[in-house]
mmCIF file of C-alpha atoms and ligand atoms in Angstrom:
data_model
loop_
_atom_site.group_PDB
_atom_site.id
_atom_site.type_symbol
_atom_site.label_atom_id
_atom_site.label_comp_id
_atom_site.label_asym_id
_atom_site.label_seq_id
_atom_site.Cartn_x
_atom_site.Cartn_y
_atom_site.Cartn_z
ATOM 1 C CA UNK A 106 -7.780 -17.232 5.862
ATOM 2 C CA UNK A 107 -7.084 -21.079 6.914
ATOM 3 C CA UNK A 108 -10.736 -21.364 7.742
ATOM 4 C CA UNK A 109 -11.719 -20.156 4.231
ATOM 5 C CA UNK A 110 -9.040 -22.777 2.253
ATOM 6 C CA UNK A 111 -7.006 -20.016 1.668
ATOM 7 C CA UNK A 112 -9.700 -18.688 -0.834
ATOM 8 C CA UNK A 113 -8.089 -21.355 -3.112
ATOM 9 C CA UNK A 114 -4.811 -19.679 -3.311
ATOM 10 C CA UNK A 115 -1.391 -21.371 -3.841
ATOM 11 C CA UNK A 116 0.746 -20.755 -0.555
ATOM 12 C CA UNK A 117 4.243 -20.162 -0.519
ATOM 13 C CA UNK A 118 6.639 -19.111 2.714
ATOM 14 C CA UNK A 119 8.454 -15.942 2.475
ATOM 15 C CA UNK A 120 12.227 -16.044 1.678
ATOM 16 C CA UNK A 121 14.424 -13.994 3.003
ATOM 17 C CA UNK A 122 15.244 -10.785 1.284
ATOM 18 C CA UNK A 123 18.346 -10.752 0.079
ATOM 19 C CA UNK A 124 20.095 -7.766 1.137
ATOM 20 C CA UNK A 125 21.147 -6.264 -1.995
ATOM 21 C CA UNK A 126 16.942 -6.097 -2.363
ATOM 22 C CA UNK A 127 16.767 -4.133 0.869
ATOM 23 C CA UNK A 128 19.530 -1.893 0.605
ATOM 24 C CA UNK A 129 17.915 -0.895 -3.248
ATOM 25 C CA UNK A 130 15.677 1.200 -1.068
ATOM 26 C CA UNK A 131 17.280 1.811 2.493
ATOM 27 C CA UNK A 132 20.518 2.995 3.329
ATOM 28 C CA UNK A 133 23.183 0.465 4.335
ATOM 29 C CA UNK A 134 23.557 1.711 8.029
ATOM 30 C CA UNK A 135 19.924 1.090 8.662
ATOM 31 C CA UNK A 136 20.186 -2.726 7.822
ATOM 32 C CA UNK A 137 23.434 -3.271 10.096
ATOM 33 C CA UNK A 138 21.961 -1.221 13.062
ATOM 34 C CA UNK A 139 18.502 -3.335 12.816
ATOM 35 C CA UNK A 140 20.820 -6.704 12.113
ATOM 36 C CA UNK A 141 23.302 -5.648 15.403
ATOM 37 C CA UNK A 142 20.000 -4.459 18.079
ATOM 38 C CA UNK A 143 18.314 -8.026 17.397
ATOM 39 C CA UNK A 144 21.396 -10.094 17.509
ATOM 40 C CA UNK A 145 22.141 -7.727 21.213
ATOM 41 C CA UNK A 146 18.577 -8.700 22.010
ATOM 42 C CA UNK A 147 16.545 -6.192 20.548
ATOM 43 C CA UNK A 148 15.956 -2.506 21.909
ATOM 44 C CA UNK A 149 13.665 0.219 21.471
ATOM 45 C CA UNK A 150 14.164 2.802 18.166
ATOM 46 C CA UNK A 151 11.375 5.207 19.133
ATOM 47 C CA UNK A 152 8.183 5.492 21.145
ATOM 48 C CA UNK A 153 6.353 2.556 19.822
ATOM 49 C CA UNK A 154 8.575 1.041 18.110
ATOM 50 C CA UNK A 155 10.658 -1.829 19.654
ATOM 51 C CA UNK A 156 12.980 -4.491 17.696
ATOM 52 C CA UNK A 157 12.826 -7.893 19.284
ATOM 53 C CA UNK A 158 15.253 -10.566 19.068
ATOM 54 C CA UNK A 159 13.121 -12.015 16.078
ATOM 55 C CA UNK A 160 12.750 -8.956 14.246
ATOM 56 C CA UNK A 161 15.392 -9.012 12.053
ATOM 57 C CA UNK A 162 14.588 -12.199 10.545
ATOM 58 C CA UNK A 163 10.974 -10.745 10.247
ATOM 59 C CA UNK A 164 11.280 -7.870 8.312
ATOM 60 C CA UNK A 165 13.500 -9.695 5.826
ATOM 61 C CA UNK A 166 10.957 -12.387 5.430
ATOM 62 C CA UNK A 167 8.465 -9.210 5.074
ATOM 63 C CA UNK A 168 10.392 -7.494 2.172
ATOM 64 C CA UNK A 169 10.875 -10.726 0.921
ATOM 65 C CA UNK A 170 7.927 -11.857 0.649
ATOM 66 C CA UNK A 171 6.802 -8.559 -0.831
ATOM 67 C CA UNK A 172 9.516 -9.380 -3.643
ATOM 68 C CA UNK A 173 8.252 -13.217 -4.050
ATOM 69 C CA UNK A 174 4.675 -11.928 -4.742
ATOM 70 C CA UNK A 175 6.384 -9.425 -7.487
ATOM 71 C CA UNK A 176 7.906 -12.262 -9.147
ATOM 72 C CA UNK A 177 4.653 -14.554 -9.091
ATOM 73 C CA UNK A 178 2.886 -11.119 -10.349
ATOM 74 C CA UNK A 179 5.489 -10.507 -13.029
ATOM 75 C CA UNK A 180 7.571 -13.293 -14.164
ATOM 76 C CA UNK A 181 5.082 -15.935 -13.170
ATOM 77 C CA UNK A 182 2.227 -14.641 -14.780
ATOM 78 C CA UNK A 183 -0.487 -14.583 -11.717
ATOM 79 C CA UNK A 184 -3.254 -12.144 -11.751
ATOM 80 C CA UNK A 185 -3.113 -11.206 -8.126
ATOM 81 C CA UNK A 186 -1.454 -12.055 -4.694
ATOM 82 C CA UNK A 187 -1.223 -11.404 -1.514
ATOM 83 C CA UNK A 188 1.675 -11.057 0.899
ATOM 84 C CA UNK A 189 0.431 -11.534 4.886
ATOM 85 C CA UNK A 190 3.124 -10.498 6.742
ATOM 86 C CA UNK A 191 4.438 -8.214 9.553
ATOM 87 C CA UNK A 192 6.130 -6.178 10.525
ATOM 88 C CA UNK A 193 4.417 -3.554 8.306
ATOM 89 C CA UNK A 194 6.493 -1.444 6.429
ATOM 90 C CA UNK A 195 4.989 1.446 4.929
ATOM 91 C CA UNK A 196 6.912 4.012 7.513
ATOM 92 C CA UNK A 197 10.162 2.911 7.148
ATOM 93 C CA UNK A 198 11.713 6.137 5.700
ATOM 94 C CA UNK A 199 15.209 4.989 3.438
ATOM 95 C CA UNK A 200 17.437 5.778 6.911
ATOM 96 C CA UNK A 201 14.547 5.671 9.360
ATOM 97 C CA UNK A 202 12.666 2.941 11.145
ATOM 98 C CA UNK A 203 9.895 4.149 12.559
ATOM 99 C CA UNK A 204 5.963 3.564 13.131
ATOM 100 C CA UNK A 205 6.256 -0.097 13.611
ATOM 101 C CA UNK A 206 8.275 -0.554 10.909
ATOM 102 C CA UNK A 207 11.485 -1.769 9.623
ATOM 103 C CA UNK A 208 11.786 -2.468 6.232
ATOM 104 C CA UNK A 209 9.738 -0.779 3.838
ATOM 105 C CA UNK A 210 8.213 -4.318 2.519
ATOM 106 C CA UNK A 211 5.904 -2.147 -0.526
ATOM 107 C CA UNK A 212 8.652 -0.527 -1.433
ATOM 108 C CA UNK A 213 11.031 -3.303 -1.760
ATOM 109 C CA UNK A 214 8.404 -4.985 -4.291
ATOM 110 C CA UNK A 215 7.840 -1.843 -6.282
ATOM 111 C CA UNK A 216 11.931 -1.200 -6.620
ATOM 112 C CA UNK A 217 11.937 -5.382 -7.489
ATOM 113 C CA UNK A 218 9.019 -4.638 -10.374
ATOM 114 C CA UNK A 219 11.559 -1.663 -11.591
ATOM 115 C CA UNK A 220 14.952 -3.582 -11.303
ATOM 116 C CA UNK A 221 14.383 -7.560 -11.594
ATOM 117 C CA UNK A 222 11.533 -7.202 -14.110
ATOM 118 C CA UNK A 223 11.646 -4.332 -16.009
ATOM 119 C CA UNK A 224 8.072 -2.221 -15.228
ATOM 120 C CA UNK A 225 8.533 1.268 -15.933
ATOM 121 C CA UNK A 226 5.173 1.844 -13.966
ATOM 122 C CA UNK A 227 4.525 0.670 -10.934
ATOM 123 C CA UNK A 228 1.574 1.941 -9.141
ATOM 124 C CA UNK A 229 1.103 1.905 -5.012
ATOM 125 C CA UNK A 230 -2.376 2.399 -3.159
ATOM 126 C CA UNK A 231 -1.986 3.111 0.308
ATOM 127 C CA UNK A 232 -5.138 2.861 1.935
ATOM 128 C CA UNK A 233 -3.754 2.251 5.321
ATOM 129 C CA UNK A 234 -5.355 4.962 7.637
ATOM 130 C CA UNK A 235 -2.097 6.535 8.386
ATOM 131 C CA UNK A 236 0.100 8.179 6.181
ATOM 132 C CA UNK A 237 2.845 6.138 4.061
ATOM 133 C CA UNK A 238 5.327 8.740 4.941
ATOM 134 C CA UNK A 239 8.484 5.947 4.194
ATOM 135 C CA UNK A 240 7.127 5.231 0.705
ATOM 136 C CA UNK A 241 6.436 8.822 -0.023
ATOM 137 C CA UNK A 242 9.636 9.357 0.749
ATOM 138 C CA UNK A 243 11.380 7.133 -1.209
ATOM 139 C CA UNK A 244 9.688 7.576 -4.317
ATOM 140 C CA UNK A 245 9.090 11.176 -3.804
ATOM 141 C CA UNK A 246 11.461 12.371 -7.759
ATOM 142 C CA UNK A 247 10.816 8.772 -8.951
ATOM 143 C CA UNK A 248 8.157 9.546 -11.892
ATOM 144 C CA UNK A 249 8.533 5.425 -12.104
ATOM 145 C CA UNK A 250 6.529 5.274 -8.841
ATOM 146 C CA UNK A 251 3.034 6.286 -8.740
ATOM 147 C CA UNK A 252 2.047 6.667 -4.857
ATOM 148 C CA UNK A 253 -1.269 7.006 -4.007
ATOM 149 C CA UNK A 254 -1.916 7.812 -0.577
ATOM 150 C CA UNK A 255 -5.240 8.197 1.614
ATOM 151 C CA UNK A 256 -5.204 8.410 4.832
ATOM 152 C CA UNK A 257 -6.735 10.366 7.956
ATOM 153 C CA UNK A 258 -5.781 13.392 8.950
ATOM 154 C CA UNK A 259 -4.411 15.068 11.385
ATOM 155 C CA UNK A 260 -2.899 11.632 12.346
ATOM 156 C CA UNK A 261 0.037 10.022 13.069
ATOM 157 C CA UNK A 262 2.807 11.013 11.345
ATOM 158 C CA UNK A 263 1.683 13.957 10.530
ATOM 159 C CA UNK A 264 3.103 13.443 6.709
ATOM 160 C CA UNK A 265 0.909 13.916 3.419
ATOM 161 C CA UNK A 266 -0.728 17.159 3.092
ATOM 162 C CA UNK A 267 -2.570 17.178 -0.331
ATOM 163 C CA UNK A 268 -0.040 19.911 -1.140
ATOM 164 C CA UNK A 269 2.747 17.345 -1.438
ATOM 165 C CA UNK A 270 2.674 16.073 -4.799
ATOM 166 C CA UNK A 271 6.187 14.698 -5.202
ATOM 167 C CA UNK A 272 9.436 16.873 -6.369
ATOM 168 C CA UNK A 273 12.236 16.824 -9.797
ATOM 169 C CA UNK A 274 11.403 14.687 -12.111
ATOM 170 C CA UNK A 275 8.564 12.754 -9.866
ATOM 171 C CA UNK A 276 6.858 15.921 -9.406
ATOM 172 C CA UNK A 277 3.143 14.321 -9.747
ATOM 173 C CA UNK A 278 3.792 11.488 -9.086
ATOM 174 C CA UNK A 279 2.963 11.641 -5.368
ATOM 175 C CA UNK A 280 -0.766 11.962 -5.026
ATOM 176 C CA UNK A 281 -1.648 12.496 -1.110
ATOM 177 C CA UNK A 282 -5.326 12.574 -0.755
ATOM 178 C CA UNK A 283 -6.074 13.199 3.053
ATOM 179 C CA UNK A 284 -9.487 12.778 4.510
ATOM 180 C CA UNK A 285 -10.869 13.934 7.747
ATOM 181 C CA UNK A 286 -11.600 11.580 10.481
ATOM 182 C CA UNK A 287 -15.625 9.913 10.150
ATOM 183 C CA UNK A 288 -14.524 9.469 6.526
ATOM 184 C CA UNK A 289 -16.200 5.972 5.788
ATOM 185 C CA UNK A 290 -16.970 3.902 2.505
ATOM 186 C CA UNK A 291 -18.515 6.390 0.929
ATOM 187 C CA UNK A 292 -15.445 8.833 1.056
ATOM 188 C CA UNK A 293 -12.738 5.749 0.598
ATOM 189 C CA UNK A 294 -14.843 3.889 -1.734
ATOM 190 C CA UNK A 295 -15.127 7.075 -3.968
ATOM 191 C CA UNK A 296 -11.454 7.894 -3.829
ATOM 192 C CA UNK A 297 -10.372 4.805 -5.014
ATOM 193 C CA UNK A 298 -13.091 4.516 -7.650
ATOM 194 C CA UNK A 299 -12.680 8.381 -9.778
ATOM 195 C CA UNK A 300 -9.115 9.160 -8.193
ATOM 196 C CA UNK A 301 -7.114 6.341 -8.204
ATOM 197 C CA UNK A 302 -9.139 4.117 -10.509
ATOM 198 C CA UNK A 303 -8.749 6.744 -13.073
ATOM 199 C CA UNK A 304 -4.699 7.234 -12.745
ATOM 200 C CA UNK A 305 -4.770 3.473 -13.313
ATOM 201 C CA UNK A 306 -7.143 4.071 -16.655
ATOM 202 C CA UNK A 307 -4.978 7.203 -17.807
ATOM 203 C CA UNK A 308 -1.334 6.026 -16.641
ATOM 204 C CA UNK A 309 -1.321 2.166 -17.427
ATOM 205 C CA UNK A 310 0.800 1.498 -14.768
ATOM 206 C CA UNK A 311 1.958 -2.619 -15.243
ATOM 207 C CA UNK A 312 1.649 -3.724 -11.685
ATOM 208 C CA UNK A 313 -0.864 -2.107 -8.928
ATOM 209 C CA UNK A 314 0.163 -2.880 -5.475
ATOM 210 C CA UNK A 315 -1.888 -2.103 -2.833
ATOM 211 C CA UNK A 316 -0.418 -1.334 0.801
ATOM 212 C CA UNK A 317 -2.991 -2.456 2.887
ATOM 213 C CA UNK A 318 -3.847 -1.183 6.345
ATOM 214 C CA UNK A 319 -7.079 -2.096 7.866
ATOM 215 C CA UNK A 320 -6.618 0.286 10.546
ATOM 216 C CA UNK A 321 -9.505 2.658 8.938
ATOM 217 C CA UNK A 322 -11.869 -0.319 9.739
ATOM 218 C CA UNK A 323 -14.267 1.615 12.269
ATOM 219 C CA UNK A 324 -13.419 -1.080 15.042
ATOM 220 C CA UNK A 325 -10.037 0.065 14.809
ATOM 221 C CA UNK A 326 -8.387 1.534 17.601
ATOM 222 C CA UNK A 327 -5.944 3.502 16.479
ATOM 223 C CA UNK A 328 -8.107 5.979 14.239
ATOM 224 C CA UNK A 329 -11.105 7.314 13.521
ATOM 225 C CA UNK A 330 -12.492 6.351 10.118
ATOM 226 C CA UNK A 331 -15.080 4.452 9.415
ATOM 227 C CA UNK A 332 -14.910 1.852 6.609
ATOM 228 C CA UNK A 333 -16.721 -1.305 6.811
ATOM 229 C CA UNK A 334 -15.390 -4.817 5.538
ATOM 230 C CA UNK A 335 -17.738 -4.488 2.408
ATOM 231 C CA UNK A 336 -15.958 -0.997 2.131
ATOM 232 C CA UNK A 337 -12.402 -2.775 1.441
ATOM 233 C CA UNK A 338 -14.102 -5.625 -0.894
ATOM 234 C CA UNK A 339 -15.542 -2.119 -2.723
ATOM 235 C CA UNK A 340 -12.453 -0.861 -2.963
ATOM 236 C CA UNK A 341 -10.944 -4.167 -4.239
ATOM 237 C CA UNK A 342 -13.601 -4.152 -6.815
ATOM 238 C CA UNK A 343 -12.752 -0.820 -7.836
ATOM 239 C CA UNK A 344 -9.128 -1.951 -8.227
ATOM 240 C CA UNK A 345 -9.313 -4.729 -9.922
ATOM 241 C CA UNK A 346 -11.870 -3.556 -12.703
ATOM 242 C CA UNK A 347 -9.774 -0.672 -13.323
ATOM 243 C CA UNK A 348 -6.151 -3.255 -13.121
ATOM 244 C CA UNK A 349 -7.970 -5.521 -15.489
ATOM 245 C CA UNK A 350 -8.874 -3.151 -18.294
ATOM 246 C CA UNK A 351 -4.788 -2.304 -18.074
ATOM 247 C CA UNK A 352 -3.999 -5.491 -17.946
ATOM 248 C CA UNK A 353 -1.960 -4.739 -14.878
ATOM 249 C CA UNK A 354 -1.813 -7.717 -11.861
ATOM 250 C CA UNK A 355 -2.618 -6.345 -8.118
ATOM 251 C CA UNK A 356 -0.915 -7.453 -5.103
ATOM 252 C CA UNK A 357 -1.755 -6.483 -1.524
ATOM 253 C CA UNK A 358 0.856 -5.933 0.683
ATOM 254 C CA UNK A 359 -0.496 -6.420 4.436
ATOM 255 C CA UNK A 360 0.727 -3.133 6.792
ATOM 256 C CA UNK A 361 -1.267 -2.228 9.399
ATOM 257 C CA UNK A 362 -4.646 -3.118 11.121
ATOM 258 C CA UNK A 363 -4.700 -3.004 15.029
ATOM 259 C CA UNK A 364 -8.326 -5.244 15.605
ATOM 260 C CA UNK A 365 -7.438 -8.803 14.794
ATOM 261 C CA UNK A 366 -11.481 -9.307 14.044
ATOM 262 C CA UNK A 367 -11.767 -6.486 11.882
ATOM 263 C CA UNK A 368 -8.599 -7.241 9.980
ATOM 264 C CA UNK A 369 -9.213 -11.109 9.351
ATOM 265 C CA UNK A 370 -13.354 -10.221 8.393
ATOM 266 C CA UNK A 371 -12.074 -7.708 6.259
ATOM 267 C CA UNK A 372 -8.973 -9.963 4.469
ATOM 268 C CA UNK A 373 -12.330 -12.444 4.566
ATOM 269 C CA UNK A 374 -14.122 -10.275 2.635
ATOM 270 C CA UNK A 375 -11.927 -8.696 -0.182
ATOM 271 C CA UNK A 376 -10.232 -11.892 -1.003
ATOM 272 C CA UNK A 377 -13.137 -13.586 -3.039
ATOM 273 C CA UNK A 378 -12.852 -10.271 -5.312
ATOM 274 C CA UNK A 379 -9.649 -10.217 -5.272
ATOM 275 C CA UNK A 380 -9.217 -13.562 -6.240
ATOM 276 C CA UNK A 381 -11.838 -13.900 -8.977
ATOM 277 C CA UNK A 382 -11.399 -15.379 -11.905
ATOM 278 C CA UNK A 383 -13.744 -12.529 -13.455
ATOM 279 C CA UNK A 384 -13.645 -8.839 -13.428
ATOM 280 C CA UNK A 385 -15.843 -7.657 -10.894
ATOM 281 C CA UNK A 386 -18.972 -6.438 -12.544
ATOM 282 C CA UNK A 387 -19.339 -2.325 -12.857
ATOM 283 C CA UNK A 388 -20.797 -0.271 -10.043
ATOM 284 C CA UNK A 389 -21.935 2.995 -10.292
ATOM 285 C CA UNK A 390 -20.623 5.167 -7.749
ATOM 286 C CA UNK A 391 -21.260 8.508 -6.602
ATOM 287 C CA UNK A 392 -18.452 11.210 -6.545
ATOM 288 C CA UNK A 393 -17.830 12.007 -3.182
ATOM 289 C CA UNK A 394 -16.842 15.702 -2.441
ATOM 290 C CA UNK A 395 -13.318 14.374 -1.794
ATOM 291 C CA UNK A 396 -13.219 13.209 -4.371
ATOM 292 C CA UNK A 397 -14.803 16.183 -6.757
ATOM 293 C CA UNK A 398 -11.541 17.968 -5.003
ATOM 294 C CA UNK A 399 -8.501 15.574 -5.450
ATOM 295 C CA UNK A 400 -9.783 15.678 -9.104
ATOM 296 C CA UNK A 401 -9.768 19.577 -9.457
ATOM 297 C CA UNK A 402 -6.547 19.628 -7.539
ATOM 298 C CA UNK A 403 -4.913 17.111 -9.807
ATOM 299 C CA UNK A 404 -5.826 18.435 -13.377
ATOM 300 C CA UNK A 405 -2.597 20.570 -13.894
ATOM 301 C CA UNK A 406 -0.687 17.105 -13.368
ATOM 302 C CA UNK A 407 -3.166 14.795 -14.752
ATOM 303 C CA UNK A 408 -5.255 16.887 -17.573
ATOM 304 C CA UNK A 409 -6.879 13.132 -18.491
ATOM 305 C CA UNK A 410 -8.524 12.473 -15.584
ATOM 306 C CA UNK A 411 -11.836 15.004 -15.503
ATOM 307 C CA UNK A 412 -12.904 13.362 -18.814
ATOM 308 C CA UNK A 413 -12.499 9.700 -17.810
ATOM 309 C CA UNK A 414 -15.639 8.119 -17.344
HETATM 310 ZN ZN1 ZN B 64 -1.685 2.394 9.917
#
């Protein structure tokens, strides 16, 4: 990013979330145990997932800075953002750490759209390889929260079947779209494109955040999909053409992505799209199989998204 002038961004440093922010989407006990382990030291919550003494002060800065690109978003008036940080957060269930992750950083932002600036439609793409299991959670009877989810499976966590589409009132509003493991720009690209690019067309949601994984990168080591770094400026394309014609900003939220190289060549990559001052100009992609299916599987919910174009 440094070596590319920051693709002519403004920079700002992440506050710290205020804890009122965090606790809007996790349970007060979760804060205090994270707060108490780093301030002992740090310790280990499950298998691969270990608190340091830093942590603390990390994952605050990371739902904070998720919050600060909200504001810049909405009450600021910028077109798009970024927030760069770790830990991810996209696992953190509202009384679980887990995954990596401590604070659910996407999550925060979405609930700061809702609360601090009024959106009653905030849309998440999760196109992190594995499963957003913490988001899906939390938003799982919010029909204010639009998650869109693809990821690889069977995987870690083992969340998202396509059967899970939310419950109560958010019934819907969760839209899991698993894909098997090989799946590369074709399947993402075309996903994004008829699937979530036409939610964004039928449900005008007023911000699109996008939690970012490049972990389906096919240098990853974690997984085994296959999407290359003109896959995620595709998908950013895709995004923003269908954002734009809503008038709705997009902000990435950074979560996982386990190959430095093919994380910073991909960031390289989708930031000049992301960025632009123009739309990006129309593609014409095909409709992947996977595609063809999320849409016949979503038509009871969605009856306006077979005729979009
Ligand atoms: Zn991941």
């Amino acid at each position: 990013m440094a070596a590319h002038d920051w693709f002519g961004c403004e920079r700002a440093e992440a506050p710290r979330a205020d804890l009122p922010l965090i606790e809007a989407v996790h349970a007060e006990p979760l804060v205090t145990a994270l707060q108490e382990m780093c301030a002992r030291g740090g310790g280990r919550i499950d298998a691969d997932t270990v608190a340091l003494p830093g942590t603390y002060e990390a994952a605050l800065r990371g739902a904070g800075g998720a919050a600060a690109l909200v504001d810049a978003l909405l009450g600021d008036g910028a077109r798009t953002g970024v927030s760069a940080l770790r830990p991810p957060g996209h696992h953190a269930e509202t009384d679980r750490m887990m995954g990596f992750c401590f604070f659910n950083s996407v999550a925060v932002a979405a609930r700061r759209a809702r609360d601090a600036h009024g959106a009653e439609r905030v849309l998440i793409l999760d196109w992190d390889v594995h499963h957003g299991n913490g988001t899906n959670e939390i938003f799982h009877a919010d029909p204010g929260v639009l998650f869109v989810s693809i990821h690889e499976s069977p995987l870690y966590p083992g969340t998202g079947p396509a059967s899970d589409v939310g419950s109560g009132p958010g019934e819907g509003y969760t839209v899991n779209l698993p894909v098997p493991g090989g799946t590369g720009d074709e399947g993402y690209g075309s996903l994004v494109e008829h699937v979530t690019g036409r939610l964004i067309a039928d449900w005008r949601p007023q911000l699109v955040l996008i939690s970012a994984g490049f972990d389906a990168h096919y240098d990853d080591p974690l997984a085994g999909c296959r999407v290359t770094e003109e896959g995620y400026a595709g998908m950013t394309a895709s995004i923003r053409r269908a954002a734009d014609a809503v008038g709705a900003p997009v902000g990435l939220v950074l979560e996982g992505g386990y190959d430095l190289g093919a994380l910073s060549r991909s960031m390289a990559a989708l930031m000049p799209v992301l960025v632009a001052e123009e739309t990006p100009a129309p593609e014409s992609l095909d409709v992947h199989p996977l595609a063809e299916r999320a849409l016949e599987r979503l038509a009871p919910y969605w009856p306006g998204l077979r005729a979009a174009p």
